[in-house]
Short mmCIF file of C-alpha atoms in Angstrom, two decimals:
data_model
loop_
_atom_site.label_atom_id
_atom_site.label_comp_id
_atom_site.label_asym_id
_atom_site.label_seq_id
_atom_site.Cartn_x
_atom_site.Cartn_y
_atom_site.Cartn_z
CA ASP A 1 0.00 0.00 0.00
CA SER A 2 1.56 3.28 -1.15
CA GLY A 3 -0.58 5.50 1.07
CA VAL A 4 -2.21 7.16 -1.95
CA THR A 5 -5.95 6.55 -2.14
CA GLN A 6 -8.25 6.88 -5.10
CA THR A 7 -12.02 6.69 -5.38
CA PRO A 8 -13.97 5.19 -6.92
CA LYS A 9 -12.20 1.98 -7.91
CA HIS A 10 -14.48 1.40 -10.85
CA LEU A 11 -16.77 3.69 -12.78
CA ILE A 12 -19.15 2.81 -15.60
CA THR A 13 -20.88 5.61 -17.43
CA ALA A 14 -22.27 6.58 -20.80
CA THR A 15 -20.92 8.76 -23.58
CA GLY A 16 -21.53 12.44 -23.09
CA GLN A 17 -21.56 12.17 -19.31
CA ARG A 18 -19.29 13.81 -16.75
CA VAL A 19 -17.42 12.10 -13.93
CA THR A 20 -15.14 13.12 -11.09
CA LEU A 21 -12.22 11.04 -9.89
CA ARG A 22 -10.78 11.69 -6.47
CA CYS A 23 -7.27 11.27 -5.11
CA SER A 24 -5.82 11.69 -1.63
CA PRO A 25 -2.02 11.91 -1.55
CA ARG A 26 0.23 10.31 1.03
CA SER A 27 0.38 12.17 4.30
CA GLY A 28 2.92 14.98 3.91
CA ASP A 29 3.04 14.90 0.12
CA LEU A 30 2.28 18.26 -1.46
CA SER A 31 2.41 17.33 -5.13
CA VAL A 32 -0.19 15.32 -7.03
CA TYR A 33 0.08 13.92 -10.55
CA TRP A 34 -2.59 12.42 -12.79
CA TYR A 35 -1.88 9.77 -15.44
CA GLN A 36 -4.03 7.98 -17.97
CA GLN A 37 -3.34 4.39 -18.98
CA SER A 38 -5.37 3.03 -21.87
CA LEU A 39 -5.63 -0.70 -22.54
CA ASP A 40 -2.18 -2.15 -23.24
CA GLN A 41 -0.76 1.33 -23.34
CA GLY A 42 1.82 3.18 -21.36
CA LEU A 43 1.29 5.89 -18.80
CA GLN A 44 0.40 9.27 -20.21
CA PHE A 45 1.02 12.24 -17.94
CA LEU A 46 -2.01 14.52 -17.73
CA ILE A 47 -1.38 17.21 -15.13
CA GLN A 48 0.50 18.02 -11.93
CA TYR A 49 -0.45 20.14 -8.94
CA TYR A 50 1.68 21.40 -6.11
CA ASN A 51 0.17 22.84 -2.95
CA GLY A 52 -3.00 23.83 -4.75
CA GLU A 53 -1.41 25.32 -7.86
CA GLU A 54 -1.05 23.80 -11.31
CA ARG A 55 2.61 22.95 -11.80
CA ALA A 56 2.88 21.16 -15.14
CA LYS A 57 0.59 20.09 -17.93
CA GLY A 58 0.89 17.10 -20.19
CA ASN A 59 -1.43 15.61 -22.77
CA ILE A 60 -4.63 16.64 -21.05
CA LEU A 61 -7.68 17.19 -23.22
CA GLU A 62 -9.69 20.40 -22.93
CA ARG A 63 -12.66 18.28 -21.80
CA PHE A 64 -10.64 17.28 -18.77
CA SER A 65 -9.82 19.50 -15.82
CA ALA A 66 -8.36 19.05 -12.38
CA GLN A 67 -7.79 20.89 -9.16
CA GLN A 68 -6.07 20.43 -5.84
CA PHE A 69 -7.88 21.56 -2.73
CA PRO A 70 -6.50 23.16 0.47
CA ASP A 71 -6.49 19.77 2.19
CA LEU A 72 -4.29 18.61 -0.74
CA HIS A 73 -6.69 16.07 -2.17
CA SER A 74 -7.19 16.35 -5.89
CA GLU A 75 -10.05 15.78 -8.29
CA LEU A 76 -9.91 15.02 -11.99
CA ASN A 77 -13.04 15.99 -13.89
CA LEU A 78 -13.78 14.32 -17.20
CA SER A 79 -16.65 15.72 -19.24
CA SER A 80 -18.39 15.00 -22.56
CA LEU A 81 -17.04 11.49 -22.22
CA GLU A 82 -16.19 9.47 -25.30
CA LEU A 83 -15.62 5.74 -25.74
CA GLY A 84 -11.90 6.42 -26.10
CA ASP A 85 -11.74 7.87 -22.61
CA SER A 86 -12.13 4.39 -21.18
CA ALA A 87 -8.90 3.79 -19.30
CA LEU A 88 -7.21 3.40 -15.95
CA TYR A 89 -6.60 6.75 -14.31
CA PHE A 90 -3.78 6.85 -11.80
CA CYS A 91 -2.96 9.48 -9.29
CA ALA A 92 0.55 9.73 -7.84
CA SER A 93 2.04 11.94 -5.17
CA SER A 94 5.42 13.16 -4.04
CA VAL A 95 6.66 15.35 -1.25
CA ASN A 96 7.76 18.23 -3.44
CA PRO A 97 7.21 19.01 -7.12
CA GLY A 98 10.78 18.25 -7.95
CA ASP A 99 10.99 15.14 -5.85
CA GLU A 100 11.69 12.26 -8.06
CA THR A 101 9.96 9.46 -6.19
CA GLN A 102 6.30 9.27 -7.05
CA TYR A 103 3.95 6.92 -5.24
CA PHE A 104 1.02 5.68 -7.24
CA GLY A 105 -2.53 5.08 -6.06
CA PRO A 106 -4.51 1.95 -7.00
CA GLY A 107 -6.18 3.70 -9.91
CA THR A 108 -9.75 4.26 -11.06
CA ARG A 109 -10.95 2.09 -13.92
CA LEU A 110 -13.32 4.08 -16.12
CA LEU A 111 -15.52 2.39 -18.67
CA VAL A 112 -17.49 4.56 -21.05
CA LEU A 113 -20.31 2.73 -22.85
CA GLY B 1 9.73 17.81 -24.67
CA GLU B 2 11.19 14.52 -23.61
CA ASN B 3 10.71 11.32 -25.59
CA VAL B 4 11.49 7.93 -24.09
CA GLU B 5 11.70 4.83 -26.24
CA GLN B 6 11.68 1.38 -24.66
CA HIS B 7 12.64 -2.00 -26.11
CA PRO B 8 11.65 -4.74 -26.41
CA SER B 9 7.89 -4.50 -26.06
CA THR B 10 7.69 -8.15 -24.99
CA LEU B 11 10.32 -10.41 -23.52
CA SER B 12 10.06 -14.08 -22.65
CA VAL B 13 12.80 -15.80 -20.65
CA GLN B 14 13.25 -19.07 -18.83
CA GLU B 15 13.28 -19.03 -15.07
CA GLY B 16 16.83 -18.42 -13.87
CA ASP B 17 17.90 -16.55 -17.00
CA SER B 18 18.68 -12.86 -17.12
CA ALA B 19 16.45 -10.20 -18.67
CA VAL B 20 17.54 -6.85 -20.06
CA ILE B 21 15.26 -3.96 -21.00
CA LYS B 22 16.62 -0.87 -22.70
CA CYS B 23 15.44 2.72 -22.91
CA THR B 24 16.68 5.77 -24.74
CA TYR B 25 15.78 9.36 -23.98
CA SER B 26 15.99 12.50 -26.04
CA ASP B 27 16.46 15.38 -23.59
CA SER B 28 20.05 15.63 -22.39
CA ALA B 29 18.80 17.68 -19.42
CA SER B 30 17.03 14.63 -17.95
CA ASN B 31 18.79 13.54 -14.79
CA TYR B 32 16.51 11.06 -13.06
CA PHE B 33 15.59 7.63 -14.42
CA PRO B 34 13.24 5.36 -12.46
CA TRP B 35 11.93 1.93 -13.34
CA TYR B 36 8.43 0.86 -12.39
CA LYS B 37 6.93 -2.62 -12.27
CA GLN B 38 3.23 -3.03 -12.91
CA GLU B 39 1.46 -6.31 -12.32
CA LEU B 40 -1.81 -6.93 -14.07
CA GLY B 41 -4.52 -4.58 -12.83
CA LYS B 42 -2.29 -3.07 -10.16
CA ARG B 43 -0.50 0.20 -9.58
CA PRO B 44 2.98 0.91 -10.93
CA GLN B 45 5.57 0.39 -8.21
CA LEU B 46 9.03 1.86 -8.17
CA ILE B 47 11.64 -0.90 -8.18
CA ILE B 48 14.86 1.00 -8.75
CA ASP B 49 16.04 4.40 -9.91
CA ILE B 50 19.25 6.12 -10.90
CA ARG B 51 20.43 9.69 -11.07
CA SER B 52 22.68 11.06 -13.76
CA ASN B 53 25.68 11.40 -11.49
CA VAL B 54 25.85 7.62 -11.16
CA GLY B 55 26.60 5.07 -13.86
CA GLU B 56 25.21 1.96 -12.22
CA LYS B 57 23.04 1.00 -9.29
CA LYS B 58 22.26 -2.43 -7.94
CA ASP B 59 19.64 -3.81 -5.59
CA GLN B 60 19.83 -7.58 -5.11
CA ARG B 61 18.81 -9.15 -8.44
CA ILE B 62 18.03 -5.83 -10.10
CA ALA B 63 20.48 -3.37 -11.58
CA VAL B 64 20.22 -0.27 -13.71
CA THR B 65 22.97 1.19 -15.89
CA LEU B 66 23.08 4.65 -17.39
CA ASN B 67 25.08 5.94 -20.35
CA LYS B 68 24.64 9.71 -20.40
CA THR B 69 26.68 10.18 -23.54
CA ALA B 70 24.53 7.80 -25.55
CA LYS B 71 21.39 8.82 -23.65
CA HIS B 72 20.30 5.34 -22.79
CA PHE B 73 19.70 3.33 -19.65
CA SER B 74 18.94 -0.31 -19.05
CA LEU B 75 17.30 -2.55 -16.47
CA HIS B 76 18.97 -5.86 -15.74
CA ILE B 77 17.20 -8.63 -13.84
CA THR B 78 19.28 -11.67 -12.96
CA GLU B 79 18.09 -15.12 -11.86
CA THR B 80 14.56 -14.33 -13.00
CA GLN B 81 11.64 -15.87 -11.15
CA PRO B 82 7.99 -16.33 -12.20
CA GLU B 83 6.98 -13.49 -9.87
CA ASP B 84 9.11 -11.14 -11.97
CA SER B 85 6.48 -11.50 -14.70
CA ALA B 86 4.92 -8.06 -15.15
CA VAL B 87 5.07 -4.96 -17.31
CA TYR B 88 8.12 -2.80 -16.70
CA PHE B 89 8.18 0.90 -17.48
CA CYS B 90 11.19 3.15 -17.68
CA ALA B 91 10.85 6.89 -17.24
CA ALA B 92 12.90 10.07 -17.35
CA SER B 93 12.54 13.44 -15.69
CA ILE B 94 14.45 16.48 -14.49
CA ILE B 95 14.78 16.68 -10.73
CA THR B 96 13.36 20.01 -9.48
CA GLY B 97 12.28 20.77 -13.04
CA ARG B 98 8.81 21.63 -14.24
CA ARG B 99 8.48 18.38 -16.08
CA ALA B 100 6.88 15.28 -14.70
CA LEU B 101 7.95 11.77 -15.55
CA THR B 102 7.92 10.79 -19.22
CA PHE B 103 7.34 7.06 -19.45
CA GLY B 104 8.45 4.55 -22.00
CA SER B 105 5.82 2.36 -23.65
CA GLY B 106 6.49 -0.62 -21.39
CA THR B 107 7.95 -4.12 -21.68
CA ARG B 108 5.87 -7.17 -20.90
CA LEU B 109 8.21 -9.67 -19.25
CA GLN B 110 7.12 -13.30 -19.07
CA VAL B 111 9.25 -15.67 -17.02
CA GLN B 112 8.56 -19.27 -17.97
CA PRO B 113 8.88 -21.76 -15.10
#
């Protein structure tokens, strides 16, 4: 157990819908990262937050947004969902934004029907 | 941005043999190179990492080597066991930089008993 929690574990929804994925970092970690992993694909970096502020952006679609709250948990919002958005979404955390060691959560498996 | 290429995409070895996975990176500023192991349906877990000021690092049966000049790094697993079967991802980043981990596409390692 890495100490990073993600909810829900599984999510099934329909095209066009909107969902929110939640992540709680390890105690003491200030930085949160979101990754998308499609079937048999690698890990695509989406976005990073540090202490409530956006720190870095990767291949995140405009339909997706995220934020980090004062208690340091983070939410990833996915809207106007498409079939291709079906994937595993991982959250990771680290102490500082430049800290190399990232600890991954168990992931949220999203299925868009 | 950074681009990380990983080879091979699949690797099958007999139990007890060695396995080698190679990655190349494009950004000479990258200075941190972790390796993650991901078992089916589970989170990526850090197994070993190396910084650019070191050429080799070993941890029991696992070792990583780095060639900064050629911009490539490799994972070596000796005396492979069935429980080593998983997908392995390499990654590259800049410590303290505004760039999160860039992952390779992954190598599916199958250790045959």
